[in-house]
Amino acid sequence: MTDHQPGRPTENAMRRALRRARDGVALDVTEAAVLLQARGGDLEDLAASAARVRDAGLEQAGRPGVITYSKSVFIPLTRLCRDKCHYCTFVTVPGKLRRAGHGMFMSPDEVLDIARRGAELGCKEALITLGDKPEDRWPEAREWLDAHGYDDTLAYVRAMAIRILEETGLLPHLNPGVLSWTDFQRLKPVAPSMGMMLETTATRLWSEPGGPHHGSPDKEPAVRLRVLEDAGRSSVPFTSGLLIGIGETYEERAESLFALRKVSRAYHSIQELIIQNFRAKPDTAMRGMPDADLDDLVATIAVARHIMGPSACLQAPPNLVDEEYGRLIGAGIDDWGGVSPLTIDHVNPERPWPQIDTLAEKSRAAGFELRERLCVYPEFVGRGEPWLDPRLLPHVRALADPETGLANPEAPVRGLPWQEPDEAFTATGRTDLHRTIDTTGRTHDRRDDFDEVYGDWESLREAAAPGMVPQRIDTDAREALAVAADDPTRLTDDQALALLHADGPALDALTRIADDVRRSVAGEDVTYVVTRNINFTNVCYTGCRFCAFAQRRTDADAYTLSLDQVADRAEQAWEVGAVEVCMQGGIHPDLPGTAYFDIARAVKERVPGMHVHAFSPMEVVNGATRTGLSIREWLTAAKEAGLDSIPGTAAEILDDEVRWVLTKGKLPTATWIEVITTAHELGIRSSSTMMYGHVDQPRHWLGHFRTLSRIQRETGGFTEFVTLPFIHTNAPVYLAGIARPGPTVRDNRAVTAMARLLLHPHIPNIQTSWVKLGADGAAEMLRSGANDLGGTLMEETISRMAGSSYGSYRSVKDLVAIAEAAGRPSRPRTTLYGEVPEERIRAARASDGHLPELLPVLPD
């Protein structure tokens, strides 16, 4: 294959690997590389064992002896691309498109004409393929998008997918190349499935001059693996695979298969794996490269089947072989991919699709029945949410056989409305949870889908293992304490880490220093805000593994408030002296795209003077993707609707190493930072937070503090920093045996003290959480550098659902008592740490911040 290829394996190595494959023993990379070189009788042996694995999987899936395909049309939305793959004839340049009389992109009429004709022929899939981000390379692409009113290529993809759904009934399968986490949120509502070939994990084929991917930024293996993981985090049914014979070694090919298996096991999101053989094309840099031979293809399919297992769906394109279909079936495939009766394969135009009748005949000759599927595989049709967006469910169900999840060949293919849920949302479920959480409690300690919704727990244990027990360090803390006392802004990372690990007398000294800094910056007063928490829904399908608040629609503890109920609660809070409502909710798939605007507007219309502190960065991204607005546009519209500031929650730990273990589908660190900094630029201030004590280590806390400090130096938009100790009791990641049981008292003291020192002087307010620590714990943090107690809350369900035992609200007198226990005076504040109007103080004093209908607080 290349000069990098080692010699052939020994007979003993081949025999051993074949025996392990026959016996169903897990293979390692070395054994897989050996088996990829099987030929002759060895290859027949390998293929036979792979076929048995495939057959067992089909039996288990309830479709024995069935091989599938998707009846599709191929829509090459644009052939412009910013990459320069050395084997590709799909991609072209603007001049050639102009000379051929084509636009930079297919027009909507051209797209819909193909889709309509496909629908008339019974096709059910619209395969939308295009080059990666052409506007980044070609001004002509940027000009076309601007002229037609699209911010970027993906905006056009999204718009055309909606029109295909509505006007033709075909289901879009999107192949737009490399996508970010945010891109997946934009496109998931308009396409049941998406795809991108991994091709190879051999970095040298991308990094070295002359390699097939050299000069193509989107072909870096690490980038493509990140896309596969983001698809899994976003619960997108995803197609991927290998392109074999482009210069990779057998070991590199084996490593690529294991990388795909790792993603598949972690997220259960790879719906099919394509093994595609390289075919040299004229007019390309690799025109002289030999085609991948048939034995190579057969061996790779068989090894892929052994590695991926019986439940995997393996595909080999039938138009890339010369009718040797029986050998591919015999090696373990169970799918032929998309086959079109109308359009050519624009990526391999020299290789026509076989006729579907011919494919059925060849499959039958190998003992298999050819059945049509949808672009989204039966497993995911059956799973439904969160894998299929509720806006797509009617489209998918209209074409699916309800018994098998395959395509219903008799189903008419016709357009259906694609629309957001109704603008008015109504109250549902356990809307009294804010009261009864302190008496009745939660119904169950975990969701019924605990074993599926959060991903593969075993993979998570492996990923989380380094963070299970924070590492200890032996650095002398004395020098670090001296620097902290003199000027905490001069603390190095090593010194800061030493202090984050401090215990005993060193920890006592650290908290005294932090308390001295607090005194010089914030004074003696302990501040608090009279506020009401309004969690307007707990229905959420994001799958955060630390969250015990999220429920499915049908769960006993699920609820959603109506707009009137939200406004009623805000009005009640105002009557007892509140200056703020803090509103957050689950990512409910049925709420309309305007829900956040409606909620803010409802509060402002009912109580014009109320400060609306609402919508975490995760909710901001959800709102932006649901409305098709940019983050900046969405925040601007939210501000116009009445949003005053945003909570800096959804931060958890701003380190993706920890974040992806902890949260699965939540926004990545970079996106959280983008939302926060954009809000600050628009004059929307925010709090900042850190949830700690789970699968993290002090080095992650340090990185988190440094990130917040940098943002504050740039924007000045943070009002405070809030410490959020992890509540473990009902948290899925703890119930699965992965997370620690929350932080220790030592951790809480060290984090509070170091927050004061590492954020000094940029963030002057450090808040502790009575909800999570109780009165005694909060008082201790006031002696460790904190100056703020947060709010009265009036109601609280998130921490209580997680298992916090400290009740749902505190009266003004309760908060004053906590401050007094720390030896400090107290005073009320506004959200932005301003003076509270006298009228509000009188109202709060008269009611003590109590809502009249609330039940007694549970004792600490």
mmCIF file of C-alpha atoms in Angstrom, residues 166-439:
data_model
loop_
_atom_site.group_PDB
_atom_site.id
_atom_site.type_symbol
_atom_site.label_atom_id
_atom_site.label_comp_id
_atom_site.label_asym_id
_atom_site.label_seq_id
_atom_site.Cartn_x
_atom_site.Cartn_y
_atom_site.Cartn_z
ATOM 1 C CA GLU A 166 -43.000 20.460 3.375
ATOM 2 C CA GLU A 167 -43.261 20.368 -0.398
ATOM 3 C CA THR A 168 -42.206 16.825 -1.308
ATOM 4 C CA GLY A 169 -42.323 14.584 1.773
ATOM 5 C CA LEU A 170 -38.799 13.228 1.295
ATOM 6 C CA LEU A 171 -36.665 12.940 4.419
ATOM 7 C CA PRO A 172 -33.407 14.919 4.230
ATOM 8 C CA HIS A 173 -30.169 13.127 5.060
ATOM 9 C CA LEU A 174 -27.493 15.796 5.382
ATOM 10 C CA ASN A 175 -23.828 15.445 4.430
ATOM 11 C CA PRO A 176 -22.542 19.012 4.885
ATOM 12 C CA GLY A 177 -19.089 18.020 6.125
ATOM 13 C CA VAL A 178 -17.586 19.157 9.404
ATOM 14 C CA LEU A 179 -20.164 20.513 11.851
ATOM 15 C CA SER A 180 -19.817 22.118 15.259
ATOM 16 C CA TRP A 181 -21.981 21.282 18.253
ATOM 17 C CA THR A 182 -23.995 24.431 17.557
ATOM 18 C CA ASP A 183 -24.400 23.428 13.901
ATOM 19 C CA PHE A 184 -25.967 20.150 15.000
ATOM 20 C CA GLN A 185 -28.498 22.077 17.081
ATOM 21 C CA ARG A 186 -29.402 24.138 14.008
ATOM 22 C CA LEU A 187 -29.816 21.182 11.675
ATOM 23 C CA LYS A 188 -31.238 18.463 13.903
ATOM 24 C CA PRO A 189 -34.817 19.823 13.719
ATOM 25 C CA VAL A 190 -34.843 19.566 9.910
ATOM 26 C CA ALA A 191 -33.154 16.217 9.210
ATOM 27 C CA PRO A 192 -33.756 12.787 10.760
ATOM 28 C CA SER A 193 -30.159 11.762 10.078
ATOM 29 C CA MET A 194 -26.810 13.174 9.046
ATOM 30 C CA GLY A 195 -23.462 11.792 8.047
ATOM 31 C CA MET A 196 -19.761 12.353 7.504
ATOM 32 C CA MET A 197 -17.143 9.778 6.653
ATOM 33 C CA LEU A 198 -14.298 9.528 9.135
ATOM 34 C CA GLU A 199 -12.250 8.065 6.243
ATOM 35 C CA THR A 200 -9.127 7.463 8.351
ATOM 36 C CA THR A 201 -7.466 8.385 11.620
ATOM 37 C CA ALA A 202 -4.016 8.365 9.985
ATOM 38 C CA THR A 203 -2.934 11.935 10.737
ATOM 39 C CA ARG A 204 0.107 11.722 8.462
ATOM 40 C CA LEU A 205 -2.182 11.423 5.417
ATOM 41 C CA TRP A 206 -3.416 14.901 6.344
ATOM 42 C CA SER A 207 -0.288 16.514 7.742
ATOM 43 C CA GLU A 208 2.418 15.394 5.316
ATOM 44 C CA PRO A 209 2.854 16.992 1.876
ATOM 45 C CA GLY A 210 1.649 14.647 -0.833
ATOM 46 C CA GLY A 211 -0.896 13.000 1.447
ATOM 47 C CA PRO A 212 -4.437 12.650 0.088
ATOM 48 C CA HIS A 213 -5.802 15.117 2.644
ATOM 49 C CA HIS A 214 -2.906 17.570 2.760
ATOM 50 C CA GLY A 215 -4.214 21.118 2.494
ATOM 51 C CA SER A 216 -7.719 20.147 3.600
ATOM 52 C CA PRO A 217 -8.462 21.612 7.051
ATOM 53 C CA ASP A 218 -11.639 19.595 7.480
ATOM 54 C CA LYS A 219 -9.876 16.260 6.986
ATOM 55 C CA GLU A 220 -7.797 16.432 10.153
ATOM 56 C CA PRO A 221 -8.729 13.192 11.963
ATOM 57 C CA ALA A 222 -9.073 14.865 15.361
ATOM 58 C CA VAL A 223 -11.552 17.340 13.893
ATOM 59 C CA ARG A 224 -13.616 14.591 12.321
ATOM 60 C CA LEU A 225 -13.653 12.511 15.490
ATOM 61 C CA ARG A 226 -14.878 15.574 17.357
ATOM 62 C CA VAL A 227 -17.755 15.826 14.853
ATOM 63 C CA LEU A 228 -18.721 12.206 15.512
ATOM 64 C CA GLU A 229 -18.717 12.860 19.246
ATOM 65 C CA ASP A 230 -20.740 16.056 18.904
ATOM 66 C CA ALA A 231 -23.301 14.124 16.862
ATOM 67 C CA GLY A 232 -23.551 11.623 19.700
ATOM 68 C CA ARG A 233 -23.805 14.347 22.316
ATOM 69 C CA SER A 234 -26.581 15.920 20.264
ATOM 70 C CA SER A 235 -28.438 12.595 19.824
ATOM 71 C CA VAL A 236 -28.222 12.734 16.036
ATOM 72 C CA PRO A 237 -28.489 9.397 14.174
ATOM 73 C CA PHE A 238 -25.216 9.513 12.275
ATOM 74 C CA THR A 239 -23.607 7.722 9.360
ATOM 75 C CA SER A 240 -19.838 7.381 9.131
ATOM 76 C CA GLY A 241 -17.228 5.024 7.794
ATOM 77 C CA LEU A 242 -13.854 4.421 6.195
ATOM 78 C CA LEU A 243 -12.404 5.135 2.791
ATOM 79 C CA ILE A 244 -9.877 2.342 2.307
ATOM 80 C CA GLY A 245 -6.891 2.208 0.012
ATOM 81 C CA ILE A 246 -5.811 5.869 0.137
ATOM 82 C CA GLY A 247 -2.364 5.141 1.565
ATOM 83 C CA GLU A 248 -3.137 4.023 5.096
ATOM 84 C CA THR A 249 -1.424 1.017 6.645
ATOM 85 C CA TYR A 250 -3.374 -1.965 7.898
ATOM 86 C CA GLU A 251 -2.647 -0.938 11.471
ATOM 87 C CA GLU A 252 -3.919 2.584 10.764
ATOM 88 C CA ARG A 253 -7.049 1.128 9.209
ATOM 89 C CA ALA A 254 -7.590 -1.029 12.283
ATOM 90 C CA GLU A 255 -7.072 1.987 14.533
ATOM 91 C CA SER A 256 -9.717 3.846 12.531
ATOM 92 C CA LEU A 257 -12.219 1.057 13.106
ATOM 93 C CA PHE A 258 -11.528 1.047 16.828
ATOM 94 C CA ALA A 259 -11.973 4.824 16.938
ATOM 95 C CA LEU A 260 -15.393 4.418 15.348
ATOM 96 C CA ARG A 261 -16.271 1.677 17.810
ATOM 97 C CA LYS A 262 -15.294 3.892 20.729
ATOM 98 C CA VAL A 263 -17.682 6.632 19.600
ATOM 99 C CA SER A 264 -20.415 4.130 18.841
ATOM 100 C CA ARG A 265 -20.176 2.555 22.286
ATOM 101 C CA ALA A 266 -20.063 5.882 24.095
ATOM 102 C CA TYR A 267 -23.114 7.430 22.452
ATOM 103 C CA HIS A 268 -24.972 4.660 20.549
ATOM 104 C CA SER A 269 -25.304 7.241 17.784
ATOM 105 C CA ILE A 270 -23.604 5.687 14.747
ATOM 106 C CA GLN A 271 -26.528 4.241 12.832
ATOM 107 C CA GLU A 272 -24.467 2.785 10.001
ATOM 108 C CA LEU A 273 -20.858 2.261 9.058
ATOM 109 C CA ILE A 274 -19.841 2.506 5.408
ATOM 110 C CA ILE A 275 -16.789 0.667 4.133
ATOM 111 C CA GLN A 276 -15.953 2.405 0.877
ATOM 112 C CA ASN A 277 -13.213 1.278 -1.453
ATOM 113 C CA PHE A 278 -11.014 3.861 -3.169
ATOM 114 C CA ARG A 279 -11.489 4.201 -6.922
ATOM 115 C CA ALA A 280 -8.920 6.280 -8.796
ATOM 116 C CA LYS A 281 -10.392 9.020 -10.977
ATOM 117 C CA PRO A 282 -8.896 10.854 -13.930
ATOM 118 C CA ASP A 283 -7.994 14.514 -13.514
ATOM 119 C CA THR A 284 -7.093 14.071 -9.847
ATOM 120 C CA ALA A 285 -3.745 14.061 -8.059
ATOM 121 C CA MET A 286 -4.279 10.390 -7.170
ATOM 122 C CA ARG A 287 -5.214 9.223 -10.666
ATOM 123 C CA GLY A 288 -2.182 6.906 -10.708
ATOM 124 C CA MET A 289 -3.015 5.260 -7.382
ATOM 125 C CA PRO A 290 -4.268 1.669 -7.738
ATOM 126 C CA ASP A 291 -7.851 0.935 -6.773
ATOM 127 C CA ALA A 292 -8.437 -0.832 -3.482
ATOM 128 C CA ASP A 293 -8.807 -4.453 -4.524
ATOM 129 C CA LEU A 294 -11.815 -6.598 -3.804
ATOM 130 C CA ASP A 295 -10.060 -8.836 -1.269
ATOM 131 C CA ASP A 296 -9.022 -5.752 0.664
ATOM 132 C CA LEU A 297 -12.631 -4.565 0.727
ATOM 133 C CA VAL A 298 -13.979 -7.954 1.777
ATOM 134 C CA ALA A 299 -11.412 -8.311 4.555
ATOM 135 C CA THR A 300 -12.139 -4.813 5.864
ATOM 136 C CA ILE A 301 -15.880 -5.469 5.928
ATOM 137 C CA ALA A 302 -15.342 -8.707 7.829
ATOM 138 C CA VAL A 303 -12.984 -7.144 10.357
ATOM 139 C CA ALA A 304 -15.350 -4.202 10.793
ATOM 140 C CA ARG A 305 -18.162 -6.626 11.547
ATOM 141 C CA HIS A 306 -16.087 -8.373 14.204
ATOM 142 C CA ILE A 307 -15.028 -5.091 15.791
ATOM 143 C CA MET A 308 -18.389 -3.311 15.649
ATOM 144 C CA GLY A 309 -20.418 -6.345 16.672
ATOM 145 C CA PRO A 310 -23.726 -7.929 15.679
ATOM 146 C CA SER A 311 -25.953 -4.898 16.221
ATOM 147 C CA ALA A 312 -23.968 -2.599 13.930
ATOM 148 C CA CYS A 313 -25.286 -1.802 10.472
ATOM 149 C CA LEU A 314 -22.558 -2.222 7.847
ATOM 150 C CA GLN A 315 -22.850 -0.874 4.343
ATOM 151 C CA ALA A 316 -20.811 -1.180 1.164
ATOM 152 C CA PRO A 317 -21.803 0.911 -1.875
ATOM 153 C CA PRO A 318 -22.922 -1.512 -4.602
ATOM 154 C CA ASN A 319 -21.870 0.755 -7.478
ATOM 155 C CA LEU A 320 -18.201 0.652 -6.456
ATOM 156 C CA VAL A 321 -17.811 -3.056 -7.221
ATOM 157 C CA ASP A 322 -18.359 -4.984 -10.444
ATOM 158 C CA GLU A 323 -21.358 -7.019 -9.322
ATOM 159 C CA GLU A 324 -19.395 -9.026 -6.754
ATOM 160 C CA TYR A 325 -22.325 -8.517 -4.440
ATOM 161 C CA GLY A 326 -22.255 -12.024 -3.026
ATOM 162 C CA ARG A 327 -18.772 -11.578 -1.595
ATOM 163 C CA LEU A 328 -19.770 -8.377 0.199
ATOM 164 C CA ILE A 329 -22.846 -10.016 1.697
ATOM 165 C CA GLY A 330 -20.752 -13.010 2.651
ATOM 166 C CA ALA A 331 -18.331 -10.749 4.536
ATOM 167 C CA GLY A 332 -20.981 -9.333 6.845
ATOM 168 C CA ILE A 333 -22.750 -6.318 5.343
ATOM 169 C CA ASP A 334 -26.463 -5.860 5.949
ATOM 170 C CA ASP A 335 -27.113 -2.725 3.904
ATOM 171 C CA TRP A 336 -26.489 -1.358 0.408
ATOM 172 C CA GLY A 337 -26.903 2.320 1.260
ATOM 173 C CA GLY A 338 -28.753 4.826 -0.841
ATOM 174 C CA VAL A 339 -29.668 3.728 -4.349
ATOM 175 C CA SER A 340 -31.367 6.145 -6.706
ATOM 176 C CA PRO A 341 -33.652 5.352 -9.627
ATOM 177 C CA LEU A 342 -33.337 8.998 -10.705
ATOM 178 C CA THR A 343 -30.005 10.660 -9.983
ATOM 179 C CA ILE A 344 -26.392 9.660 -10.470
ATOM 180 C CA ASP A 345 -23.835 9.224 -7.712
ATOM 181 C CA HIS A 346 -22.298 12.680 -8.024
ATOM 182 C CA VAL A 347 -19.279 11.670 -5.934
ATOM 183 C CA ASN A 348 -18.584 8.685 -8.217
ATOM 184 C CA PRO A 349 -20.295 9.727 -11.467
ATOM 185 C CA GLU A 350 -18.417 7.122 -13.482
ATOM 186 C CA ARG A 351 -20.005 4.342 -11.411
ATOM 187 C CA PRO A 352 -23.773 4.062 -12.090
ATOM 188 C CA TRP A 353 -26.153 2.679 -9.484
ATOM 189 C CA PRO A 354 -27.395 -0.838 -10.095
ATOM 190 C CA GLN A 355 -31.079 -1.192 -10.852
ATOM 191 C CA ILE A 356 -33.027 -1.920 -7.690
ATOM 192 C CA ASP A 357 -34.480 -5.072 -9.262
ATOM 193 C CA THR A 358 -30.944 -6.250 -10.055
ATOM 194 C CA LEU A 359 -29.848 -5.551 -6.502
ATOM 195 C CA ALA A 360 -32.817 -7.517 -5.180
ATOM 196 C CA GLU A 361 -31.990 -10.434 -7.474
ATOM 197 C CA LYS A 362 -28.310 -10.492 -6.465
ATOM 198 C CA SER A 363 -29.261 -10.265 -2.790
ATOM 199 C CA ARG A 364 -31.746 -13.104 -3.198
ATOM 200 C CA ALA A 365 -29.062 -15.224 -4.835
ATOM 201 C CA ALA A 366 -27.001 -14.794 -1.663
ATOM 202 C CA GLY A 367 -29.957 -15.830 0.487
ATOM 203 C CA PHE A 368 -31.179 -12.369 1.474
ATOM 204 C CA GLU A 369 -34.387 -10.433 0.975
ATOM 205 C CA LEU A 370 -33.930 -6.800 -0.096
ATOM 206 C CA ARG A 371 -36.074 -4.421 1.982
ATOM 207 C CA GLU A 372 -36.368 -0.667 1.807
ATOM 208 C CA ARG A 373 -35.498 1.452 4.843
ATOM 209 C CA LEU A 374 -35.622 5.161 5.543
ATOM 210 C CA CYS A 375 -32.560 7.394 5.802
ATOM 211 C CA VAL A 376 -32.890 6.957 9.562
ATOM 212 C CA TYR A 377 -32.474 3.354 10.663
ATOM 213 C CA PRO A 378 -35.248 1.309 12.337
ATOM 214 C CA GLU A 379 -33.572 1.398 15.747
ATOM 215 C CA PHE A 380 -33.787 5.184 15.821
ATOM 216 C CA VAL A 381 -37.305 5.258 14.414
ATOM 217 C CA GLY A 382 -38.233 3.120 17.398
ATOM 218 C CA ARG A 383 -36.288 5.226 19.878
ATOM 219 C CA GLY A 384 -38.068 8.435 18.909
ATOM 220 C CA GLU A 385 -37.060 11.299 21.139
ATOM 221 C CA PRO A 386 -34.464 12.564 21.798
ATOM 222 C CA TRP A 387 -33.042 11.063 18.600
ATOM 223 C CA LEU A 388 -35.807 12.455 16.406
ATOM 224 C CA ASP A 389 -36.896 16.034 16.876
ATOM 225 C CA PRO A 390 -40.645 16.255 17.557
ATOM 226 C CA ARG A 391 -41.025 18.477 14.487
ATOM 227 C CA LEU A 392 -39.778 15.569 12.366
ATOM 228 C CA LEU A 393 -41.716 12.753 13.978
ATOM 229 C CA PRO A 394 -44.845 13.198 11.804
ATOM 230 C CA HIS A 395 -42.704 13.124 8.644
ATOM 231 C CA VAL A 396 -40.840 9.973 9.688
ATOM 232 C CA ARG A 397 -43.927 8.161 10.923
ATOM 233 C CA ALA A 398 -45.762 8.911 7.692
ATOM 234 C CA LEU A 399 -43.203 6.810 5.784
ATOM 235 C CA ALA A 400 -42.243 4.166 8.354
ATOM 236 C CA ASP A 401 -43.730 0.746 8.890
ATOM 237 C CA PRO A 402 -44.950 0.996 12.496
ATOM 238 C CA GLU A 403 -44.079 -2.646 13.161
ATOM 239 C CA THR A 404 -40.539 -2.821 11.779
ATOM 240 C CA GLY A 405 -39.328 0.770 11.561
ATOM 241 C CA LEU A 406 -38.324 0.089 7.947
ATOM 242 C CA ALA A 407 -39.875 2.019 5.072
ATOM 243 C CA ASN A 408 -43.509 1.362 4.312
ATOM 244 C CA PRO A 409 -43.378 0.732 0.547
ATOM 245 C CA GLU A 410 -47.073 1.581 0.246
ATOM 246 C CA ALA A 411 -46.842 4.920 2.037
ATOM 247 C CA PRO A 412 -47.595 7.936 -0.167
ATOM 248 C CA VAL A 413 -44.666 10.347 -0.311
ATOM 249 C CA ARG A 414 -46.145 13.803 0.084
ATOM 250 C CA GLY A 415 -45.271 16.989 1.865
ATOM 251 C CA LEU A 416 -46.348 17.683 5.419
ATOM 252 C CA PRO A 417 -46.119 20.935 7.363
ATOM 253 C CA TRP A 418 -42.897 21.442 9.266
ATOM 254 C CA GLN A 419 -43.658 23.804 12.060
ATOM 255 C CA GLU A 420 -42.849 24.916 15.548
ATOM 256 C CA PRO A 421 -45.261 23.865 18.285
ATOM 257 C CA ASP A 422 -48.266 26.078 18.947
ATOM 258 C CA GLU A 423 -47.375 29.571 20.108
ATOM 259 C CA ALA A 424 -49.493 29.224 23.249
ATOM 260 C CA PHE A 425 -48.249 26.653 25.744
ATOM 261 C CA THR A 426 -50.364 25.411 28.590
ATOM 262 C CA ALA A 427 -49.782 24.077 32.061
ATOM 263 C CA THR A 428 -49.197 20.345 32.324
ATOM 264 C CA GLY A 429 -48.065 17.847 34.920
ATOM 265 C CA ARG A 430 -46.988 18.353 38.502
ATOM 266 C CA THR A 431 -47.154 22.157 38.587
ATOM 267 C CA ASP A 432 -47.268 22.175 42.398
ATOM 268 C CA LEU A 433 -43.780 20.666 42.597
ATOM 269 C CA HIS A 434 -42.397 23.931 43.987
ATOM 270 C CA ARG A 435 -44.505 23.328 47.116
ATOM 271 C CA THR A 436 -44.716 19.545 47.367
ATOM 272 C CA ILE A 437 -41.013 18.895 46.753
ATOM 273 C CA ASP A 438 -40.518 19.724 50.453
ATOM 274 C CA THR A 439 -43.267 17.361 51.640
#
